[in-house]
Coordinates of C-alpha atoms in Angstrom, one line a residue:
Chain A
M5 CA -10.3 -4.6 27.0
T6 CA -12.3 -7.0 28.4
R7 CA -15.8 -7.9 27.2
H8 CA -17.4 -5.6 29.9
D9 CA -15.3 -2.8 28.0
F10 CA -16.4 -3.4 25.0
Q11 CA -20.2 -3.5 25.8
I12 CA -20.1 -0.6 27.4
I13 CA -18.7 1.1 24.4
S14 CA -21.3 -1.1 22.0
D15 CA -24.2 0.7 24.0
W16 CA -23.3 4.3 23.0
I17 CA -23.4 3.7 19.1
Q18 CA -25.9 3.7 17.1
P19 CA -26.0 0.4 15.0
N20 CA -25.2 1.2 11.6
A21 CA -23.0 4.0 12.1
R22 CA -19.7 5.6 10.9
V23 CA -16.7 4.6 13.8
L24 CA -13.1 5.4 13.6
D25 CA -11.1 3.5 16.5
L26 CA -7.7 5.7 17.4
G27 CA -4.9 3.5 18.4
C28 CA -7.3 0.0 17.9
G29 CA -4.3 -2.2 18.6
D30 CA -5.1 -5.4 17.3
G31 CA -8.8 -4.5 16.2
N32 CA -10.7 -7.2 18.5
L33 CA -12.9 -3.6 19.5
L34 CA -14.0 -2.7 15.6
K35 CA -14.9 -6.3 15.0
Y36 CA -17.0 -6.6 17.5
L37 CA -18.6 -3.0 17.1
Q38 CA -18.9 -4.4 13.3
N39 CA -21.0 -7.6 14.6
A40 CA -22.6 -6.3 17.5
R41 CA -24.1 -2.8 15.4
Q42 CA -23.0 -3.2 12.1
V43 CA -21.0 -0.7 12.2
R44 CA -18.5 0.6 9.2
G45 CA -15.3 2.1 10.3
Y46 CA -11.4 2.0 10.1
G47 CA -8.7 1.5 12.8
V48 CA -6.1 3.7 13.4
E49 CA -2.3 2.3 14.9
L50 CA 0.9 2.4 14.3
A51 CA 2.7 -0.7 15.7
D52 CA 3.2 -3.0 12.9
K53 CA 2.1 -6.0 14.2
N54 CA -0.8 -4.2 15.1
V55 CA -1.6 -3.6 11.8
L56 CA -1.1 -7.0 11.0
A57 CA -3.8 -8.6 13.7
C58 CA -6.1 -6.1 12.4
V59 CA -6.0 -7.5 8.3
Q60 CA -5.9 -11.0 10.1
N61 CA -9.2 -9.9 12.2
G62 CA -10.8 -8.8 8.9
V63 CA -10.9 -4.4 10.0
N64 CA -9.9 -1.6 8.4
V65 CA -7.0 0.0 10.0
I66 CA -4.8 2.8 8.7
Q67 CA -1.0 2.6 9.8
R68 CA -0.4 6.2 11.2
D69 CA 1.1 8.0 13.8
L70 CA -1.5 9.6 16.0
E71 CA 1.0 12.1 17.7
A72 CA 0.6 13.6 13.7
G73 CA -2.6 13.9 13.6
L74 CA -5.3 12.5 11.4
A75 CA -4.9 14.6 8.3
E76 CA -6.4 11.7 5.8
F77 CA -9.9 12.1 8.0
A78 CA -12.1 14.4 6.6
S79 CA -14.7 16.9 8.9
D80 CA -17.8 15.4 9.7
T81 CA -16.9 12.1 8.2
F82 CA -18.0 9.9 11.6
D83 CA -20.7 9.6 14.0
Y84 CA -18.0 8.2 16.8
V85 CA -14.8 8.2 17.2
V86 CA -13.2 6.1 19.8
L87 CA -10.2 6.4 21.6
S88 CA -9.3 3.5 23.5
Q89 CA -6.7 2.6 26.7
T90 CA -4.7 5.4 24.4
L91 CA -4.9 8.6 26.1
Q92 CA -2.3 8.4 28.6
A93 CA 0.1 7.4 26.2
M94 CA -0.7 10.4 24.5
H95 CA 1.5 13.7 24.1
H96 CA 0.1 16.0 22.3
T97 CA -3.4 15.1 24.3
E98 CA -5.3 18.5 23.5
A99 CA -4.9 18.3 20.2
I100 CA -5.8 14.6 19.6
M101 CA -8.9 15.6 21.9
R102 CA -9.9 18.7 18.9
E103 CA -9.1 16.1 16.1
M104 CA -11.5 13.8 17.4
L105 CA -14.6 16.7 17.5
R106 CA -13.4 17.5 14.2
V107 CA -13.7 13.8 13.0
A108 CA -16.8 13.1 14.6
R109 CA -20.0 14.1 15.9
E110 CA -19.2 12.4 19.2
G111 CA -16.2 11.0 20.8
I112 CA -15.5 7.9 23.5
V113 CA -12.7 7.9 25.4
T114 CA -11.0 5.9 28.2
F115 CA -8.5 6.0 30.2
P116 CA -7.6 4.3 34.3
N117 CA -8.4 6.7 36.7
F118 CA -5.6 7.5 38.5
G119 CA -7.7 9.2 41.2
Y120 CA -9.0 5.4 42.0
W121 CA -7.8 4.5 46.1
K122 CA -5.8 1.8 45.4
N123 CA -3.1 4.2 42.8
R124 CA -3.5 6.7 45.6
V125 CA -2.0 4.9 48.2
Q126 CA 0.7 3.1 46.3
V127 CA 1.4 7.3 45.5
L128 CA 1.2 7.9 49.7
R129 CA 3.6 5.1 49.9
G130 CA 5.9 6.3 47.7
N131 CA 5.3 4.0 44.6
M132 CA 3.9 5.1 41.6
P133 CA 1.3 2.7 41.2
V134 CA 0.9 -0.6 39.2
S135 CA -2.4 -2.0 38.4
P136 CA -4.1 -4.3 36.2
D137 CA -4.9 -0.8 34.5
I138 CA -1.7 0.4 34.7
P139 CA -0.3 -2.4 34.3
Y140 CA 4.1 -0.8 33.9
Q141 CA 6.7 -0.1 36.1
W142 CA 7.6 4.1 36.0
Y143 CA 10.3 3.1 33.7
N144 CA 8.8 1.0 31.3
T145 CA 5.4 2.7 30.8
P146 CA 4.1 4.1 27.6
N147 CA 2.1 6.1 29.6
V148 CA 3.5 9.8 29.6
H149 CA 0.1 11.6 31.0
L150 CA -1.7 10.0 33.5
C151 CA -4.9 12.1 34.8
T152 CA -7.8 11.7 36.7
M153 CA -11.6 12.2 36.6
H154 CA -11.5 15.4 37.4
D155 CA -8.0 16.6 35.6
F156 CA -9.6 14.6 32.7
E157 CA -13.3 17.0 33.3
A158 CA -11.5 20.3 33.5
L159 CA -9.9 19.4 30.2
C160 CA -13.0 19.0 29.1
D161 CA -14.0 22.6 30.3
K162 CA -11.3 24.2 29.0
L163 CA -11.5 22.4 25.3
N164 CA -15.3 23.5 25.5
I165 CA -16.0 19.8 24.9
H166 CA -20.0 19.0 26.3
I167 CA -19.7 15.2 28.9
R168 CA -22.9 13.3 27.9
E169 CA -22.2 10.5 30.4
R170 CA -19.1 9.1 32.0
I171 CA -19.0 5.1 33.1
V172 CA -16.8 3.7 35.5
M173 CA -15.3 0.5 36.1
T174 CA -13.3 -1.6 38.5
G175 CA -12.2 -5.1 38.6
G176 CA -14.5 -5.5 35.5
K177 CA -17.9 -4.2 37.4
R178 CA -19.3 -1.0 37.7
V179 CA -19.0 1.7 40.5
S180 CA -21.3 4.7 41.2
F181 CA -20.3 6.0 44.4
L182 CA -16.9 8.7 44.8
R183 CA -16.0 7.3 41.1
N184 CA -12.9 9.1 41.0
L185 CA -12.6 7.7 44.4
T186 CA -13.6 4.3 43.9
G187 CA -13.3 3.6 39.8
S188 CA -10.5 2.1 38.3
L189 CA -11.1 3.0 34.3
A190 CA -13.0 5.0 33.5
F191 CA -15.3 6.1 30.5
Y192 CA -16.7 9.6 28.3
R193 CA -18.8 10.1 25.6
F194 CA -18.7 13.5 24.4
E195 CA -19.3 16.0 22.1
R196 CA -18.6 19.3 20.5
N197 CA -20.5 22.1 23.3
G198 CA -23.2 24.0 21.2
Chain B
M20 CA -1.0 -24.9 -18.7
Q21 CA 0.0 -27.7 -16.2
P22 CA 2.6 -27.0 -14.1
V23 CA 5.4 -29.5 -13.2
S24 CA 6.7 -28.2 -9.6
T25 CA 10.3 -28.6 -9.1
N26 CA 10.2 -27.6 -4.8
N27 CA 7.0 -27.1 -2.7
S28 CA 6.3 -23.1 -3.3
S29 CA 7.7 -22.9 -6.5
V30 CA 4.5 -23.5 -9.2
G31 CA 7.5 -24.8 -11.3
V32 CA 8.1 -25.0 -15.0
V33 CA 5.7 -22.9 -16.4
S34 CA 5.1 -21.8 -20.7
P35 CA 4.0 -18.1 -21.6
Q36 CA 1.1 -18.0 -23.6
I37 CA -0.1 -15.4 -26.5
A38 CA -3.5 -14.1 -26.7
H39 CA -4.3 -13.3 -30.6
F40 CA -6.7 -10.1 -31.0
D41 CA -8.1 -9.1 -34.6
T42 CA -9.8 -6.5 -33.7
A43 CA -9.0 -3.4 -33.9
L44 CA -8.2 -1.1 -30.4
T45 CA -8.3 2.5 -30.5
L46 CA -6.1 3.8 -27.9
K47 CA -5.9 6.7 -25.9
S48 CA -3.7 9.0 -27.9
G49 CA -6.4 8.3 -30.9
A50 CA -3.6 6.1 -32.4
V51 CA -5.1 2.9 -33.7
L52 CA -3.5 -1.2 -33.1
P53 CA -5.3 -3.4 -36.1
S54 CA -4.6 -6.2 -34.1
Y55 CA -2.1 -7.1 -31.7
D56 CA -0.7 -9.9 -29.0
L57 CA -0.5 -9.9 -25.2
V58 CA 1.9 -13.1 -23.8
Y59 CA 0.4 -13.9 -20.4
E60 CA 1.2 -17.0 -17.8
T61 CA -1.2 -18.2 -15.5
Y62 CA -0.8 -20.2 -12.5
G63 CA -3.1 -22.2 -10.3
T64 CA -6.6 -22.8 -11.4
L65 CA -9.0 -21.6 -12.1
N66 CA -12.3 -22.5 -10.2
S67 CA -16.2 -23.3 -12.0
D68 CA -17.4 -19.9 -11.1
Q69 CA -14.2 -18.2 -12.1
S70 CA -14.3 -16.7 -8.9
N71 CA -10.2 -16.6 -7.9
A72 CA -8.8 -15.0 -10.6
I73 CA -5.7 -12.1 -10.1
L74 CA -4.0 -10.0 -12.4
V75 CA -0.6 -9.2 -11.4
C76 CA -0.1 -5.8 -13.0
H77 CA 4.1 -5.2 -13.7
A78 CA 5.8 -2.4 -13.1
L79 CA 8.4 -0.6 -15.4
S80 CA 10.7 -3.0 -16.8
G81 CA 8.4 -5.9 -15.9
N82 CA 7.1 -8.6 -17.7
H83 CA 4.4 -11.8 -17.5
H84 CA 7.0 -13.8 -15.9
V85 CA 5.9 -13.7 -12.5
A86 CA 6.4 -16.6 -10.9
G87 CA 7.7 -19.8 -11.5
L88 CA 10.5 -20.8 -14.2
H89 CA 10.5 -21.1 -17.8
A90 CA 13.1 -24.0 -17.8
P91 CA 14.0 -26.5 -15.1
E92 CA 17.4 -24.7 -15.2
D93 CA 16.8 -21.2 -14.9
K94 CA 18.8 -19.3 -12.4
K95 CA 16.4 -16.5 -11.9
P96 CA 12.7 -17.3 -11.9
G97 CA 9.9 -15.0 -12.3
W98 CA 10.0 -11.3 -10.6
W99 CA 7.7 -11.3 -7.7
D100 CA 8.2 -15.8 -7.3
N101 CA 8.6 -14.8 -3.5
M102 CA 4.6 -13.8 -3.5
I103 CA 3.5 -16.6 -5.4
G104 CA 3.3 -20.1 -5.3
P105 CA 1.6 -22.6 -3.7
G106 CA 1.6 -21.8 0.2
K107 CA 2.8 -18.3 -1.0
P108 CA 1.3 -15.3 0.5
V109 CA -0.7 -15.2 -2.8
D110 CA -1.4 -19.0 -2.6
T111 CA -1.9 -20.7 -6.2
N112 CA -3.6 -23.7 -4.1
R113 CA -6.1 -21.2 -4.0
F114 CA -6.0 -18.7 -6.4
F115 CA -5.7 -18.3 -10.1
V116 CA -2.6 -15.8 -10.6
I117 CA -2.7 -13.9 -14.3
G118 CA 0.3 -12.0 -15.3
V119 CA 0.3 -10.2 -18.2
N120 CA 3.6 -8.7 -20.9
N121 CA 2.0 -5.4 -21.3
L122 CA 1.3 -3.8 -24.7
G123 CA 4.1 -2.2 -25.8
G124 CA 6.5 -4.2 -23.8
C125 CA 9.6 -6.2 -25.3
H126 CA 8.9 -10.1 -23.6
G127 CA 6.5 -10.9 -26.4
S128 CA 2.8 -8.5 -26.3
T129 CA 3.4 -6.5 -29.5
G130 CA 5.5 -4.0 -29.6
P131 CA 7.9 -1.4 -31.5
A132 CA 10.2 -4.2 -31.7
S133 CA 7.5 -6.5 -33.2
I134 CA 6.6 -6.9 -37.2
N135 CA 4.0 -4.5 -38.3
P136 CA 2.0 -6.9 -40.3
T137 CA 1.3 -3.9 -43.1
T138 CA 5.1 -3.2 -43.6
G139 CA 7.0 -5.6 -43.0
Q140 CA 9.2 -4.4 -40.4
A141 CA 9.6 -3.3 -36.9
F142 CA 7.2 -0.9 -35.6
G143 CA 10.0 1.2 -34.2
S144 CA 9.2 4.8 -34.1
S145 CA 5.8 3.9 -36.1
F146 CA 4.4 2.5 -32.5
P147 CA 1.8 4.6 -31.1
L148 CA 2.1 5.5 -26.9
V149 CA 0.2 3.5 -25.0
T150 CA -0.8 5.1 -21.4
V151 CA -1.7 3.0 -18.3
E152 CA -5.0 3.1 -19.4
D153 CA -4.7 1.6 -22.6
W154 CA -3.0 -1.7 -20.4
V155 CA -6.2 -1.7 -18.5
E156 CA -8.5 -1.8 -21.8
S157 CA -6.1 -4.9 -23.1
Q158 CA -6.0 -6.6 -19.9
A159 CA -9.9 -6.9 -19.8
L160 CA -10.2 -8.3 -23.4
L161 CA -7.8 -11.0 -22.3
A162 CA -9.9 -11.2 -19.1
D163 CA -13.3 -11.7 -21.6
R164 CA -11.0 -14.4 -23.5
L165 CA -10.5 -16.3 -19.9
G166 CA -13.5 -16.5 -18.9
I167 CA -13.5 -14.4 -16.3
R168 CA -15.9 -11.1 -15.6
Q169 CA -14.8 -10.2 -12.2
F170 CA -10.6 -10.3 -10.7
A171 CA -10.7 -11.2 -7.2
A172 CA -8.0 -9.2 -6.8
I173 CA -5.7 -6.9 -8.8
M174 CA -2.6 -6.0 -7.6
G175 CA 0.6 -4.5 -8.3
G176 CA 3.8 -2.3 -7.3
S177 CA 5.0 1.1 -8.3
L178 CA 3.4 1.9 -11.8
G179 CA 1.8 -1.8 -12.0
G180 CA 0.0 0.1 -8.7
M181 CA -1.5 2.8 -10.8
Q182 CA -2.7 0.3 -13.4
V183 CA -4.8 -1.1 -10.2
L184 CA -6.0 2.1 -9.4
H185 CA -7.3 2.9 -12.8
W186 CA -8.9 -0.9 -13.2
S187 CA -10.8 0.1 -9.9
I188 CA -11.9 3.3 -11.8
S189 CA -12.6 1.5 -15.0
Y190 CA -13.9 -1.1 -14.4
P191 CA -14.8 -1.1 -10.9
E192 CA -17.5 -4.1 -10.8
R193 CA -14.5 -5.7 -12.3
V194 CA -12.5 -6.2 -9.3
R195 CA -12.8 -6.8 -5.8
N196 CA -9.8 -6.5 -4.6
C197 CA -7.2 -3.6 -5.1
L198 CA -3.6 -4.2 -4.0
V199 CA -1.5 -0.9 -4.4
I200 CA 2.0 -1.7 -3.4
A201 CA 4.8 1.1 -3.4
S202 CA 2.5 3.6 -5.9
A203 CA 1.4 7.0 -6.1
P204 CA -1.3 8.4 -8.2
K205 CA 0.6 10.3 -10.3
L206 CA 4.1 11.8 -10.6
T207 CA 5.9 14.3 -8.8
A208 CA 7.8 17.1 -11.3
Q209 CA 10.8 15.0 -9.8
N210 CA 9.6 11.9 -10.8
I211 CA 8.9 13.4 -14.3
A212 CA 12.6 15.1 -14.5
F213 CA 14.0 11.6 -13.4
N214 CA 12.6 9.3 -16.7
D215 CA 13.5 12.2 -19.4
V216 CA 17.1 12.4 -18.4
A217 CA 16.3 8.6 -18.9
R218 CA 14.6 9.0 -22.3
Q219 CA 17.1 11.9 -23.1
A220 CA 19.6 9.4 -22.3
I221 CA 18.5 7.2 -25.1
L222 CA 17.1 9.5 -27.5
T223 CA 20.7 11.2 -27.9
D224 CA 22.6 7.8 -27.9
P225 CA 23.7 7.8 -31.8
D226 CA 22.5 4.1 -32.3
F227 CA 19.2 5.4 -31.7
H228 CA 18.0 6.3 -35.2
G229 CA 15.1 7.9 -34.4
G230 CA 14.1 4.7 -33.2
D231 CA 14.0 3.0 -36.1
F232 CA 17.8 1.5 -34.8
Y233 CA 16.1 -2.3 -36.0
A234 CA 16.4 -1.6 -39.6
H235 CA 20.4 -0.5 -38.6
H236 CA 21.0 -3.7 -36.8
T237 CA 22.0 -2.3 -33.6
H238 CA 20.4 -0.7 -30.7
P239 CA 21.3 2.5 -28.4
R240 CA 22.9 0.4 -26.2
R241 CA 24.3 3.5 -24.5
G242 CA 21.8 4.9 -23.3
L243 CA 19.7 2.4 -22.6
R244 CA 22.5 1.6 -19.7
L245 CA 23.0 5.1 -18.9
A246 CA 18.8 6.1 -18.3
R247 CA 18.9 2.2 -16.4
M248 CA 22.1 3.3 -14.2
L249 CA 19.5 6.4 -13.0
G250 CA 16.2 4.3 -12.5
H251 CA 18.7 2.2 -10.7
I252 CA 19.8 5.0 -8.2
T253 CA 16.0 6.0 -7.7
Y254 CA 14.9 2.5 -6.4
L255 CA 17.4 2.5 -3.8
S256 CA 17.5 3.9 -0.2
D257 CA 21.1 6.3 0.4
D258 CA 21.2 3.8 3.4
V259 CA 21.1 0.6 1.6
M260 CA 23.9 1.6 -1.3
G261 CA 26.1 2.7 2.1
S262 CA 25.5 -0.1 3.8
K263 CA 26.1 -2.6 0.5
F264 CA 28.8 -0.6 -1.0
G265 CA 29.9 2.3 0.9
R266 CA 32.9 4.2 -0.9
I267 CA 34.5 -0.1 -0.5
L268 CA 37.3 0.5 -4.0
R269 CA 37.7 -2.9 -6.0
G270 CA 41.3 -2.3 -5.8
S271 CA 43.6 -0.5 -3.0
S272 CA 44.1 2.7 -3.6
F273 CA 43.1 5.3 -5.8
N274 CA 44.2 4.7 -9.5
Y275 CA 43.3 8.5 -10.3
G276 CA 41.2 7.6 -13.7
Y277 CA 37.8 7.2 -14.8
D278 CA 37.6 3.4 -15.2
V279 CA 35.9 1.6 -12.4
E280 CA 37.0 2.1 -9.2
F281 CA 34.4 1.9 -6.5
E282 CA 32.1 -1.1 -6.1
I283 CA 28.5 1.2 -6.9
E284 CA 30.3 1.7 -10.3
S285 CA 30.6 -1.6 -10.9
Y286 CA 27.6 -2.8 -9.8
L287 CA 25.5 0.4 -11.4
R288 CA 27.6 -0.5 -14.4
Y289 CA 26.6 -3.8 -14.1
Q290 CA 23.0 -3.6 -13.9
G291 CA 23.1 -1.4 -16.6
D292 CA 24.9 -3.8 -19.0
K293 CA 23.0 -6.7 -18.3
F294 CA 19.7 -4.6 -19.0
A295 CA 20.9 -2.5 -22.1
D296 CA 21.5 -6.7 -23.4
S297 CA 18.0 -7.8 -22.5
F298 CA 15.8 -4.6 -23.1
D299 CA 14.4 -2.8 -26.0
A300 CA 15.4 0.7 -25.9
N301 CA 11.7 2.3 -27.7
T302 CA 9.7 0.1 -24.9
Y303 CA 11.8 1.8 -22.1
L304 CA 10.9 5.0 -23.9
L305 CA 6.8 3.8 -23.9
M306 CA 6.8 2.9 -20.3
T307 CA 8.5 6.0 -18.8
K308 CA 6.2 8.3 -20.9
A309 CA 2.9 6.0 -19.7
L310 CA 4.7 6.9 -16.1
D311 CA 4.2 10.5 -16.7
Y312 CA 0.6 10.6 -18.1
F313 CA -0.8 8.4 -15.5
D314 CA -3.1 11.4 -13.7
P315 CA -7.2 9.8 -12.8
T316 CA -7.4 14.1 -12.0
H317 CA -6.1 14.7 -15.4
H318 CA -9.3 16.4 -17.2
H319 CA -11.7 15.7 -14.0
P320 CA -13.9 17.6 -13.4
E321 CA -12.9 18.1 -10.0
A322 CA -9.4 17.7 -10.6
S323 CA -9.0 16.0 -7.2
L324 CA -8.3 12.0 -6.4
S325 CA -11.6 11.9 -3.9
A326 CA -13.3 12.8 -7.1
A327 CA -11.5 10.8 -9.1
L328 CA -11.8 7.8 -7.3
K329 CA -15.9 8.1 -6.7
P330 CA -16.4 5.1 -9.1
A331 CA -14.4 2.5 -7.3
L332 CA -16.0 -0.1 -5.2
A333 CA -13.8 -2.3 -4.4
D334 CA -11.5 -2.4 -1.1
F335 CA -7.9 -1.8 -0.5
L336 CA -5.1 -2.5 0.9
V337 CA -2.3 -0.1 0.1
I338 CA 1.6 -1.0 0.8
S339 CA 4.4 2.0 0.9
F340 CA 8.0 1.7 2.6
T341 CA 9.9 4.1 4.5
T342 CA 12.9 4.4 2.3
D343 CA 11.4 4.8 -0.8
W344 CA 11.1 8.5 -2.1
R345 CA 10.7 7.4 -5.4
F346 CA 7.0 6.7 -4.5
A347 CA 7.3 8.1 -1.4
P348 CA 4.2 6.7 1.3
E349 CA 3.2 10.8 1.4
R350 CA 2.0 9.2 -1.8
S351 CA 0.5 6.5 -1.0
R352 CA -1.5 8.2 1.9
E353 CA -3.1 10.9 -0.9
I354 CA -4.2 6.9 -2.1
V355 CA -5.8 6.5 1.1
K356 CA -7.5 10.0 1.9
A357 CA -9.4 9.8 -1.2
L358 CA -10.8 5.8 -0.8
L359 CA -11.4 7.7 3.1
D360 CA -13.3 10.2 1.5
N361 CA -15.1 8.0 -0.3
E362 CA -15.9 5.5 2.4
R363 CA -14.0 2.4 0.9
N364 CA -13.1 -0.8 2.3
V365 CA -9.3 0.4 3.0
S366 CA -6.1 -0.5 5.1
Y367 CA -3.3 1.3 4.8
A368 CA 0.6 -0.5 5.8
E369 CA 3.9 1.3 5.6
I370 CA 6.3 -1.6 6.0
V371 CA 9.7 0.0 7.5
S372 CA 12.9 -0.9 5.1
G373 CA 15.7 -0.1 4.0
H374 CA 15.4 -0.9 0.7
G375 CA 13.8 2.3 -1.3
H376 CA 11.5 1.7 -3.8
D377 CA 12.7 -2.3 -4.8
A378 CA 11.4 -2.9 -1.4
F379 CA 8.5 -4.0 -2.8
L380 CA 9.8 -6.8 -4.7
M381 CA 11.5 -7.9 -1.5
P382 CA 10.7 -11.4 0.9
D383 CA 10.4 -8.6 3.5
A384 CA 8.2 -11.0 6.4
H385 CA 6.2 -8.3 7.7
Y386 CA 5.1 -7.4 4.2
H387 CA 4.6 -10.8 3.0
A388 CA 2.3 -11.7 6.3
L389 CA 0.0 -8.8 5.6
V390 CA -0.5 -9.5 2.0
R391 CA -0.8 -13.1 3.6
A392 CA -3.4 -11.8 5.7
Y393 CA -5.3 -10.2 2.8
M394 CA -5.5 -12.9 0.5
E395 CA -7.1 -14.5 3.1
R396 CA -10.2 -12.4 2.8
V397 CA -10.3 -11.9 -0.5
A398 CA -10.1 -15.9 -0.8
T399 CA -13.2 -15.7 1.8

């Protein structure tokens, strides 16, 4: 993730909030949020080297497989739960979306937009897309559920999730025109309906 | 103590010290120890504001000799020497590390084999049962004596981890960081069952004499040996036993008898013998019982670990090992959950290891890197 990505997420988070960062990687986002927003939080991460990096980064990390749910975390204990660039690599997509809004008031998700025109062109040419946001070949990708913005919004509808805000970026710059076509990276902020 | 360095990463040759206490200690059981000794070792230097002290709590058969050697020709260093020393994950160039032999132990601290000053005989069966809570009390008194108001960290594995947990509850102001490794908030029925089989082996040994075997100039060697063999099985994983010993025979064929034939038999008997020669049977009974009794939720009004850990203020690092079935990762997750419920700063790592419960004593690179990284935080 770039500083731009951190900035967008940070702008959505109130100071002193309680934040859970799922698939937190090396903990850099949480570290950024601790400094910029004085948040209190935890990262959840599976990979050993990332767990170590989190401890080195001075952020709390809980080693756990997100696919197994978030049993350690009681309901309604966070202000925000972040799932950054991880949704597309999850098998149990619906389950994690439900878990997110069980433990937190608001969810923030970012994912590479499969509807981005360059991705579409690659598919039209007969290849699976490879791009800075989807930097894998079809045979070594951790991504199992790539989706477009339309797809994601349809899932939110199905799960009775209210989308509060959406931001789309391409190459570190925000785009606002025909977003599902021109945006390579999608940011969503959502909450339970009603 | 000014340790002589034998190599760059060892604390060198160390000598134990004795702290004598003349003020009576009332134990959890209600029994009173009118006076007692605690044997301890220290490594590194306590800084001027006493802010760099680390207490290491020992497990079932452990003692105060955590790092370094007692003599230059010693073959085996302290039990956590791979973790503690100059430049090691717990760096004695920065920290003042204390290892203490718990009350009831058999390595110098007052225990069943000590002479009862009022009778002039060994305590034996009259030595009271001590608990994790009692150990923490006595460690706090030792800390007072050493001028340590607050520990930078308290760390321990297994039964040592239970002491760390109790420290965080009992003296929240006196510990900034807790490292709870391969531990559990309380034993399961299966754990207690194993402990009782071990105890029965000792209690039913004809040489036990109701715990007063010292007067008979003997000790329940066979029972202690069996207890240790059983314990040892539970500290290893099936995988590590399989890969180390498998079904390898000592000879070339079956002998159709009950002598040692398989390598694993030889290994366990050797471990059992070694232990029976060096450990006190009463101490083994007492330490396993302390394990059984420990339960922060016992008599707690809400009977939940979250409620019991509410007073804790420290930051935590909790570590478990994938093949540890005696203190399984699920047990560490219970501790983590209770800390999360209380919004404590906690990190949890589950180390992939084939070594079972014993993994916490092994020099695994990732495990040690984690402790090292965490100790960087402790130091700042």
